[in-house]
Amino acid sequence: MSEEMKKQEIYERYIASTHHIGRILTIITLVLLLGAPFVIGAYLGAMPNMAAFGKAMLAIGIIYLISGIVEYLIYVPMLGAGGSYLAFITGNLINMKIPCAMNAKDIVGAKSGTPENEIISTLSIATSSLVTIIVLALGVLLMIPLQPILQSPALQPAFENVVPALFGAMACKYYKGNFKVAVITLFVMTLLFTLVPSLTGSTSFMIIPSGAIAIGLALLQHLKEKEAKA
Amino acid sequence: MEILSRLNSPVMYIICGSIVLFVAIVCIVFAVRAYRAGKAIGMDVAKMKRTIIASATFAVLPSVGILLGVIALSGSLGTPWPWLRLSVIGALHYETQVAEAAAEQTGLTSLSASQMTPEAFSTIALVMSTCIMWGMVLAFFHCKAYTKKLSRPAEQAAGEAADKTSENPKKPAKKKKLDLSGFGDKAMTAMFIGLVSAYIGSYIGSLISGEGLFTFKGSAVPLAVAIVGAAAMALFQYLRNRFKAEWLDSFSIAGSMLCAMTAAIFLARIL
């Protein structure tokens, strides 16, 4: 058997065992993550409310199901087998894992779809995940003495407005370059919430019509652009 | 605030910390296997070492940004749970949105420790865990087949496609089809525009009609906080482009949120 064939066989065995181990570790992580709320519920003396869980999943779960499928289809070709299992377990894909893996790939000059890319991508994602885990663990340790300050009543307005703070920042990010779609969608939603104030209690359900309006407008714009180019 | 003491208790640190530790071990297992396989197939060890060093240094700044996210969420969900979520699987924008939507369904008016109950917390935690699991589920069921398909030579795939066409030579070609190429990214962006618009629309609607139709007596704080968040993000983007400081991207969301949250302390007193 030639040296090249030997190497190919080693690599194929590595990929097969990566899928095997990746699947086992993925399912264990899933069980741990889905089990944790129940363990915490047992500790707090109140299990999750399944009716509220169902409603929340219906309202916002659909959005993340779609984005999850899209992300999966886009990222797996970039990351390879080992990198994909690890990236989906460790998260923070778009803000860290993908750019980090691409950066490593560029530095060593690995080409997509090659064994070299598979190894580099796995090493890169594993290393960056470990760094995040260490930085967060150290940060959380340092935060423990700060707990009384973080819980002081003076700071409560800050923590009660986490969500508006996030959506303001995201609005700036997503509205830019999509002005028409954003303005029309925001106008329609504002009108609805103004005329039917009780809808404020079901904002998460209103994401569905709001998303549908935005996607419809984006589709119209996209088709127009294609037509103009043709 | 009794709930926050329980959410920050040693038991919570043990539950969340043990999962974080498990995932750290998973990372080590994958890294060691990849390194050994790389060596076995004759890859340059120096390249692999360079990858490790480059990735470690690359990850430091975004990790600090993620830590700021833990701080932002710690006031409403305690520290251990956001620590777990952002160490494993999560992302700041996702966690906050999902937690807010789940809080609403459990009867809370906002994601805040002052209203939090044990049942609301465990429900929020379950929604946060479930909503983002799809990547893992798909990887479990489909990654092997998908990567196998991707690794096929392009000529083989093209040949199969040509075979399929020749099997049905009489099948008429569709006359006109909507050209949706390149729409995927735009649809994702539009979906997030819809999501953001629903919440900002609700802040404006609450201000105008929250205390009676067109009375303008509702709380202006959420809207003002959102405006500060947007302004801070605009500043981050300006500085990034002006000074070509790409590293600022790692801090833009968490940094904008912390600016807006700090402003909320003062805005709540004025408005």
Coordinates of C-alpha atoms in Angstrom, one line a residue:
Chain A
M1 CA 0.0 0.0 0.0
S2 CA 1.5 3.4 -1.0
E3 CA 2.1 6.1 1.6
E4 CA -0.7 8.3 0.0
M5 CA -3.2 5.5 0.2
K6 CA -2.3 4.9 3.9
K7 CA -2.8 8.5 4.7
Q8 CA -6.2 8.5 2.9
E9 CA -7.2 5.5 4.9
I10 CA -6.2 7.1 8.2
Y11 CA -8.2 10.3 7.2
E12 CA -11.3 8.3 6.2
R13 CA -11.1 6.4 9.6
Y14 CA -10.8 9.8 11.3
I15 CA -13.8 11.2 9.6
A16 CA -15.9 8.1 10.3
S17 CA -15.0 8.2 14.0
T18 CA -15.6 12.0 14.1
H19 CA -19.2 11.4 13.0
H20 CA -19.6 8.7 15.5
I21 CA -18.1 10.6 18.5
G22 CA -19.7 13.9 17.2
R23 CA -23.2 12.3 17.3
I24 CA -22.7 10.8 20.7
L25 CA -21.4 14.0 22.2
T26 CA -24.1 16.1 20.5
I27 CA -26.9 13.9 21.9
I28 CA -25.4 14.0 25.4
T29 CA -25.1 17.8 25.2
L30 CA -28.7 18.1 24.0
V31 CA -29.9 16.0 26.9
L32 CA -27.9 18.1 29.4
L33 CA -29.1 21.4 27.9
L34 CA -32.8 20.3 27.7
G35 CA -32.6 18.6 31.1
A36 CA -31.0 21.5 32.9
P37 CA -34.3 23.6 33.1
F38 CA -36.0 20.6 34.7
V39 CA -33.2 20.1 37.2
I40 CA -33.3 23.8 38.0
G41 CA -37.1 23.6 38.2
A42 CA -36.8 20.8 40.8
Y43 CA -34.3 22.9 42.7
L44 CA -36.5 26.0 42.6
G45 CA -39.6 24.0 43.3
A46 CA -41.4 24.9 40.1
M47 CA -41.2 22.9 36.9
P48 CA -41.5 24.7 33.5
N49 CA -45.1 25.7 32.5
M50 CA -45.6 23.6 29.4
A51 CA -48.6 25.6 28.1
A52 CA -46.5 28.8 28.2
F53 CA -43.6 26.8 26.7
G54 CA -45.8 25.7 23.8
K55 CA -47.0 29.3 23.2
A56 CA -43.5 30.7 23.3
M57 CA -42.3 28.0 20.9
L58 CA -45.1 28.8 18.5
A59 CA -44.4 32.5 18.6
I60 CA -40.6 32.6 18.4
G61 CA -39.5 29.0 17.9
I62 CA -40.5 29.0 14.3
I63 CA -38.1 31.9 13.5
Y64 CA -35.2 30.1 15.1
L65 CA -36.1 26.8 13.4
I66 CA -35.9 28.5 10.0
S67 CA -32.7 30.4 10.9
G68 CA -31.2 27.2 12.4
I69 CA -31.8 25.3 9.1
V70 CA -30.3 28.1 7.0
E71 CA -27.3 28.4 9.3
Y72 CA -26.8 24.6 9.2
L73 CA -26.8 24.5 5.4
I74 CA -24.5 27.4 5.1
Y75 CA -21.9 26.7 7.8
V76 CA -21.4 22.9 7.4
P77 CA -19.6 23.3 4.0
M78 CA -17.3 25.9 5.6
L79 CA -16.5 24.0 8.8
G80 CA -16.3 20.4 7.8
A81 CA -17.5 17.5 10.0
G82 CA -15.6 18.0 13.2
G83 CA -15.9 21.7 13.1
S84 CA -19.6 21.5 12.5
Y85 CA -20.4 19.2 15.5
L86 CA -18.3 21.4 17.7
A87 CA -19.6 24.7 16.5
F88 CA -23.2 23.7 16.9
I89 CA -22.5 22.5 20.4
T90 CA -20.5 25.6 21.5
G91 CA -22.6 28.3 19.7
N92 CA -21.6 32.0 19.1
L93 CA -21.2 31.0 15.4
I94 CA -21.6 34.3 13.5
N95 CA -19.9 36.5 16.1
M96 CA -16.9 34.2 16.7
K97 CA -16.6 30.6 15.4
I98 CA -17.1 31.3 11.7
P99 CA -14.7 34.3 11.4
C100 CA -12.2 32.5 13.7
A101 CA -12.2 29.4 11.5
M102 CA -12.0 31.5 8.3
N103 CA -9.1 33.5 9.8
A104 CA -7.2 30.3 10.6
K105 CA -7.9 28.8 7.2
D106 CA -6.5 32.0 5.5
I107 CA -3.5 32.0 7.8
V108 CA -2.4 28.5 6.9
G109 CA -3.8 28.7 3.3
A110 CA -6.1 25.6 3.6
K111 CA -8.6 25.0 0.8
S112 CA -12.2 24.3 1.4
G113 CA -13.2 20.6 1.3
T114 CA -9.6 19.3 1.9
P115 CA -8.5 17.2 4.8
E116 CA -6.3 20.1 5.8
N117 CA -9.3 22.4 6.1
E118 CA -11.2 19.8 8.1
I119 CA -8.3 19.6 10.7
I120 CA -7.6 23.3 10.8
S121 CA -11.3 24.2 11.2
T122 CA -11.8 21.7 14.1
L123 CA -8.6 22.9 15.8
S124 CA -9.7 26.5 15.4
I125 CA -13.2 26.1 16.8
A126 CA -12.0 23.9 19.7
T127 CA -9.4 26.5 20.7
S128 CA -11.7 29.5 20.4
S129 CA -14.4 27.7 22.4
L130 CA -11.9 26.9 25.2
V131 CA -10.8 30.5 25.3
T132 CA -14.4 31.7 25.6
I133 CA -15.1 29.1 28.3
I134 CA -12.0 30.2 30.3
V135 CA -12.6 34.0 29.8
L136 CA -16.2 33.6 30.9
A137 CA -15.4 31.4 33.9
L138 CA -12.8 34.0 35.1
G139 CA -15.2 36.8 34.5
V140 CA -18.0 35.1 36.4
L141 CA -15.6 34.4 39.3
L142 CA -14.8 38.1 39.4
M143 CA -18.5 39.0 39.3
I144 CA -19.4 37.0 42.4
P145 CA -18.2 39.7 44.8
L146 CA -20.1 42.3 42.7
Q147 CA -23.5 40.5 43.1
P148 CA -24.8 42.9 45.8
I149 CA -24.0 45.9 43.6
L150 CA -25.6 44.2 40.5
Q151 CA -28.7 43.5 42.5
S152 CA -29.0 47.0 44.0
P153 CA -32.4 48.8 43.3
A154 CA -30.5 51.8 41.7
L155 CA -29.4 49.5 38.9
Q156 CA -32.7 47.8 38.3
P157 CA -33.9 50.1 35.5
A158 CA -30.8 49.1 33.6
F159 CA -31.6 45.4 33.8
E160 CA -35.3 45.9 33.2
N161 CA -34.4 47.5 29.9
V162 CA -32.1 44.9 28.5
V163 CA -34.5 44.1 25.7
P164 CA -35.1 47.6 24.4
A165 CA -31.3 48.2 24.6
L166 CA -30.8 45.1 22.4
F167 CA -33.5 45.9 19.9
G168 CA -32.3 49.5 19.5
A169 CA -28.8 48.3 18.7
M170 CA -30.2 45.6 16.3
A171 CA -32.5 48.1 14.6
C172 CA -29.5 50.3 13.8
K173 CA -27.7 47.2 12.4
Y174 CA -30.5 45.7 10.4
Y175 CA -32.4 48.9 9.3
K176 CA -29.3 50.3 7.6
G177 CA -29.4 49.3 4.0
N178 CA -33.0 48.1 4.2
F179 CA -34.6 51.4 4.9
K180 CA -37.8 50.8 2.8
V181 CA -38.6 47.4 4.3
A182 CA -37.8 48.6 7.8
V183 CA -39.9 51.8 7.7
I184 CA -43.0 50.2 6.2
T185 CA -42.8 47.3 8.6
L186 CA -42.2 49.5 11.6
F187 CA -45.1 51.8 10.5
V188 CA -47.6 49.0 10.2
M189 CA -46.6 47.5 13.6
T190 CA -46.7 50.9 15.3
L191 CA -50.2 51.5 13.9
L192 CA -51.4 48.1 15.1
F193 CA -50.0 48.6 18.6
T194 CA -51.3 52.1 18.8
L195 CA -54.9 51.2 17.7
V196 CA -55.0 47.9 19.7
P197 CA -52.9 48.6 22.8
S198 CA -53.8 45.2 24.3
L199 CA -51.5 43.6 21.7
T200 CA -48.5 44.8 23.7
G201 CA -49.1 41.7 25.9
S202 CA -48.6 39.5 22.9
T203 CA -45.6 41.2 21.2
S204 CA -43.9 37.8 20.6
F205 CA -46.9 36.6 18.6
M206 CA -46.8 39.8 16.6
I207 CA -43.4 38.8 15.3
I208 CA -45.1 36.4 12.9
P209 CA -47.1 39.0 11.0
S210 CA -44.3 41.5 11.3
G211 CA -41.8 39.0 9.9
A212 CA -44.2 38.1 7.1
I213 CA -44.6 41.8 6.1
A214 CA -40.9 42.3 6.1
I215 CA -40.1 39.1 4.1
G216 CA -42.9 40.0 1.6
L217 CA -41.5 43.5 1.1
A218 CA -38.0 42.1 0.7
L219 CA -39.2 39.6 -1.8
L220 CA -40.9 42.3 -3.9
Q221 CA -37.8 44.4 -3.8
H222 CA -35.6 41.4 -4.7
L223 CA -37.8 40.5 -7.7
K224 CA -37.8 44.1 -8.9
E225 CA -34.0 44.3 -8.7
K226 CA -33.7 41.0 -10.7
E227 CA -36.1 42.3 -13.3
A228 CA -34.2 45.6 -13.7
K229 CA -31.0 43.7 -14.1
A230 CA -32.5 41.3 -16.7
Chain B
M1 CA -35.1 40.0 44.9
E2 CA -35.2 36.7 46.8
I3 CA -35.4 34.9 43.4
L4 CA -32.1 36.4 42.3
S5 CA -30.3 35.1 45.4
R6 CA -31.6 31.6 44.5
L7 CA -30.6 32.0 40.8
N8 CA -27.1 33.0 42.0
S9 CA -26.8 30.2 44.6
P10 CA -24.0 27.6 44.7
V11 CA -26.4 24.9 43.5
M12 CA -27.1 26.9 40.3
Y13 CA -23.3 27.4 39.8
I14 CA -22.8 23.6 40.2
I15 CA -25.6 22.7 37.7
C16 CA -24.5 25.2 35.1
G17 CA -20.8 24.8 35.8
S18 CA -20.9 21.0 35.3
I19 CA -22.4 21.4 31.8
V20 CA -19.8 24.1 30.9
L21 CA -17.1 21.7 32.1
F22 CA -18.5 18.9 30.0
V23 CA -18.4 21.1 26.9
A24 CA -14.8 22.1 27.7
I25 CA -13.9 18.4 27.8
V26 CA -15.7 17.9 24.4
C27 CA -13.6 20.7 22.9
I28 CA -10.4 19.1 24.3
V29 CA -11.4 15.7 22.8
F30 CA -12.1 17.2 19.4
A31 CA -8.8 19.3 19.5
V32 CA -6.6 16.3 20.5
R33 CA -8.2 14.0 17.9
A34 CA -7.8 16.6 15.1
Y35 CA -4.2 17.3 16.1
R36 CA -3.3 13.6 16.1
A37 CA -5.1 13.0 12.8
G38 CA -3.3 16.0 11.2
K39 CA 0.0 14.6 12.3
A40 CA -0.9 11.1 11.0
I41 CA -1.8 12.4 7.6
G42 CA 1.4 14.3 7.3
M43 CA 0.2 17.9 8.0
D44 CA 2.8 20.4 8.9
V45 CA 2.8 20.6 12.8
A46 CA 3.9 24.2 12.6
K47 CA 0.7 25.1 10.7
M48 CA -1.4 23.4 13.3
K49 CA 0.4 25.2 16.1
R50 CA -0.1 28.4 14.3
T51 CA -3.8 27.7 14.0
I52 CA -4.1 27.1 17.7
I53 CA -2.2 30.3 18.6
A54 CA -4.1 32.4 16.0
S55 CA -7.5 31.1 17.1
A56 CA -6.7 31.6 20.8
T57 CA -5.7 35.2 20.2
F58 CA -8.6 35.8 17.8
A59 CA -11.1 34.6 20.4
V60 CA -10.0 36.8 23.4
L61 CA -11.7 40.0 22.4
P62 CA -15.0 38.4 21.3
S63 CA -15.0 36.5 24.5
V64 CA -14.8 39.7 26.5
G65 CA -17.7 41.0 24.5
I66 CA -19.6 37.8 25.3
L67 CA -18.7 38.3 29.0
L68 CA -20.4 41.8 28.8
G69 CA -23.5 39.9 27.6
V70 CA -23.4 37.7 30.7
I71 CA -23.3 40.9 32.8
A72 CA -26.2 42.4 30.9
L73 CA -28.4 39.4 31.5
S74 CA -27.3 38.7 35.1
G75 CA -29.6 41.3 36.6
S76 CA -32.7 39.5 35.3
L77 CA -31.7 35.8 35.1
G78 CA -28.9 35.6 37.7
T79 CA -25.3 34.9 36.7
P80 CA -25.0 31.1 36.3
W81 CA -27.7 30.6 33.6
P82 CA -26.4 33.3 31.2
W83 CA -22.9 32.1 31.9
L84 CA -24.0 28.6 30.8
R85 CA -26.0 29.9 27.8
L86 CA -23.2 32.1 26.5
S87 CA -20.4 29.6 27.2
V88 CA -22.3 26.9 25.3
I89 CA -24.5 27.1 22.2
G90 CA -25.9 30.6 22.7
A91 CA -25.4 34.1 21.4
L92 CA -26.3 37.3 23.2
H93 CA -28.9 38.7 20.7
Y94 CA -30.6 35.3 20.6
E95 CA -30.7 34.7 24.3
T96 CA -32.2 38.1 25.1
Q97 CA -35.0 37.9 22.4
V98 CA -36.0 34.3 23.3
A99 CA -35.9 35.1 27.1
E100 CA -38.2 38.1 26.5
A101 CA -40.7 36.2 24.4
A102 CA -40.8 33.3 26.9
A103 CA -41.2 35.8 29.8
E104 CA -44.2 37.3 28.0
Q105 CA -45.8 33.9 27.7
T106 CA -45.3 33.2 31.4
G107 CA -47.2 36.3 32.2
L108 CA -44.4 38.7 32.9
T109 CA -44.6 42.1 31.4
S110 CA -40.9 42.3 30.9
L111 CA -37.7 40.3 31.5
S112 CA -37.0 41.6 34.9
A113 CA -35.9 40.1 38.3
S114 CA -38.6 42.1 40.1
Q115 CA -41.3 40.1 38.4
M116 CA -39.5 36.8 38.0
T117 CA -41.0 33.7 39.6
P118 CA -39.4 30.2 39.9
E119 CA -41.9 28.8 37.3
A120 CA -41.3 31.7 34.9
F121 CA -37.6 31.1 35.2
S122 CA -37.7 27.4 34.5
T123 CA -40.0 28.0 31.6
I124 CA -37.8 30.7 30.1
A125 CA -34.8 28.4 30.6
L126 CA -36.5 25.6 28.7
V127 CA -37.6 27.9 25.8
M128 CA -34.0 29.2 25.6
S129 CA -32.6 25.7 25.4
T130 CA -35.1 24.4 22.9
C131 CA -35.2 27.3 20.4
I132 CA -31.6 27.1 19.6
M133 CA -31.1 23.4 19.4
W134 CA -31.8 22.9 15.7
G135 CA -28.2 23.1 14.6
M136 CA -27.3 20.3 16.9
V137 CA -30.4 18.2 15.9
L138 CA -29.6 18.6 12.2
A139 CA -25.9 17.8 12.8
F140 CA -27.0 14.7 14.7
F141 CA -29.3 13.4 12.0
H142 CA -27.8 14.8 8.8
C143 CA -24.2 16.0 9.1
K144 CA -22.7 12.6 7.9
A145 CA -24.9 12.5 4.8
Y146 CA -24.4 16.2 4.1
T147 CA -20.6 16.2 4.4
K148 CA -20.5 13.1 2.3
K149 CA -22.5 14.8 -0.4
L150 CA -20.3 17.9 -0.2
S151 CA -17.1 15.9 -0.6
R152 CA -18.3 14.3 -3.9
P153 CA -16.3 15.5 -6.9
A154 CA -18.1 18.3 -8.8
E155 CA -17.9 16.3 -12.0
Q156 CA -19.7 13.3 -10.5
A157 CA -22.6 15.5 -9.2
A158 CA -22.8 17.2 -12.6
G159 CA -22.9 13.9 -14.3
E160 CA -25.7 12.6 -12.1
A161 CA -27.7 15.8 -12.8
A162 CA -27.2 15.3 -16.6
D163 CA -28.3 11.6 -16.3
K164 CA -31.5 12.7 -14.6
T165 CA -32.3 15.1 -17.4
S166 CA -31.6 12.5 -20.1
E167 CA -34.0 10.0 -18.3
N168 CA -36.9 12.4 -19.0
P169 CA -36.1 14.0 -22.3
K170 CA -39.8 14.6 -23.0
K171 CA -40.4 16.4 -19.7
P172 CA -41.2 20.0 -20.7
A173 CA -39.1 22.7 -19.1
K174 CA -40.9 25.1 -16.8
K175 CA -41.7 28.2 -18.7
K176 CA -40.9 30.8 -16.1
K177 CA -39.8 30.5 -12.6
L178 CA -39.3 33.1 -9.9
D179 CA -35.7 33.9 -9.7
L180 CA -35.0 33.6 -6.0
S181 CA -31.2 33.2 -6.2
G182 CA -29.5 35.3 -3.5
F183 CA -32.8 35.8 -1.6
G184 CA -31.8 33.6 1.3
D185 CA -29.7 36.2 3.0
K186 CA -32.2 39.0 2.4
A187 CA -35.0 36.8 3.8
M188 CA -33.0 36.3 7.0
T189 CA -32.3 40.0 7.3
A190 CA -36.0 40.7 6.7
M191 CA -37.0 38.3 9.4
F192 CA -34.9 40.1 11.9
I193 CA -36.2 43.4 10.7
G194 CA -39.7 42.0 11.4
L195 CA -38.7 40.9 14.8
V196 CA -37.1 44.2 15.8
S197 CA -40.0 46.2 14.3
A198 CA -42.6 44.3 16.3
Y199 CA -40.8 45.2 19.6
I200 CA -40.0 48.8 18.7
G201 CA -43.6 49.2 17.3
S202 CA -44.8 48.0 20.7
Y203 CA -42.7 50.6 22.5
I204 CA -44.1 53.4 20.3
G205 CA -47.7 52.0 20.6
S206 CA -47.4 51.8 24.4
L207 CA -46.2 55.3 24.6
I208 CA -49.1 56.6 22.5
S209 CA -51.9 54.4 23.7
G210 CA -50.6 52.5 26.7
E211 CA -52.7 54.5 29.1
G212 CA -55.7 55.1 26.8
L213 CA -56.0 55.6 23.0
F214 CA -53.8 58.5 21.8
T215 CA -53.2 59.9 25.4
F216 CA -49.4 59.8 25.1
K217 CA -49.2 59.0 28.7
G218 CA -47.5 55.6 28.4
S219 CA -43.9 55.0 29.5
A220 CA -41.3 56.5 27.1
V221 CA -38.4 54.7 28.8
P222 CA -38.2 51.6 26.6
L223 CA -38.4 53.7 23.4
A224 CA -35.8 56.1 24.7
V225 CA -33.5 53.3 25.8
A226 CA -33.9 51.7 22.3
I227 CA -32.9 55.0 20.7
V228 CA -29.8 55.3 22.9
G229 CA -29.0 51.7 21.9
A230 CA -29.3 52.5 18.2
A231 CA -27.2 55.7 18.6
A232 CA -24.5 53.8 20.5
M233 CA -24.5 51.1 17.7
A234 CA -24.2 53.9 15.1
L235 CA -21.3 55.3 16.9
F236 CA -19.6 51.9 17.1
Q237 CA -20.1 51.4 13.4
Y238 CA -18.8 54.9 12.6
L239 CA -15.7 54.3 14.7
R240 CA -15.1 50.9 13.1
N241 CA -15.3 52.3 9.6
R242 CA -13.5 55.6 10.4
F243 CA -10.5 53.9 12.0
K244 CA -10.8 50.5 10.2
A245 CA -11.1 49.0 13.7
E246 CA -12.7 45.6 12.9
W247 CA -12.1 44.4 16.4
L248 CA -14.8 46.8 17.5
D249 CA -17.4 44.4 15.9
S250 CA -16.8 42.1 18.8
F251 CA -18.1 44.7 21.2
S252 CA -20.7 46.6 19.2
I253 CA -23.8 44.7 20.4
A254 CA -22.8 44.1 24.0
G255 CA -21.2 47.6 24.2
S256 CA -24.3 49.3 22.7
M257 CA -26.6 47.4 25.1
L258 CA -24.5 48.4 28.1
C259 CA -24.5 52.1 27.0
A260 CA -28.3 52.0 26.6
M261 CA -28.8 50.1 29.9
T262 CA -26.7 52.7 31.7
A263 CA -28.8 55.5 30.1
A264 CA -31.9 53.6 31.4
I265 CA -30.9 54.3 35.0
F266 CA -31.1 58.1 34.3
L267 CA -34.0 58.0 31.8
A268 CA -36.1 56.1 34.3
R269 CA -35.8 59.0 36.7
I270 CA -36.4 61.8 34.1
L271 CA -39.2 60.3 32.0

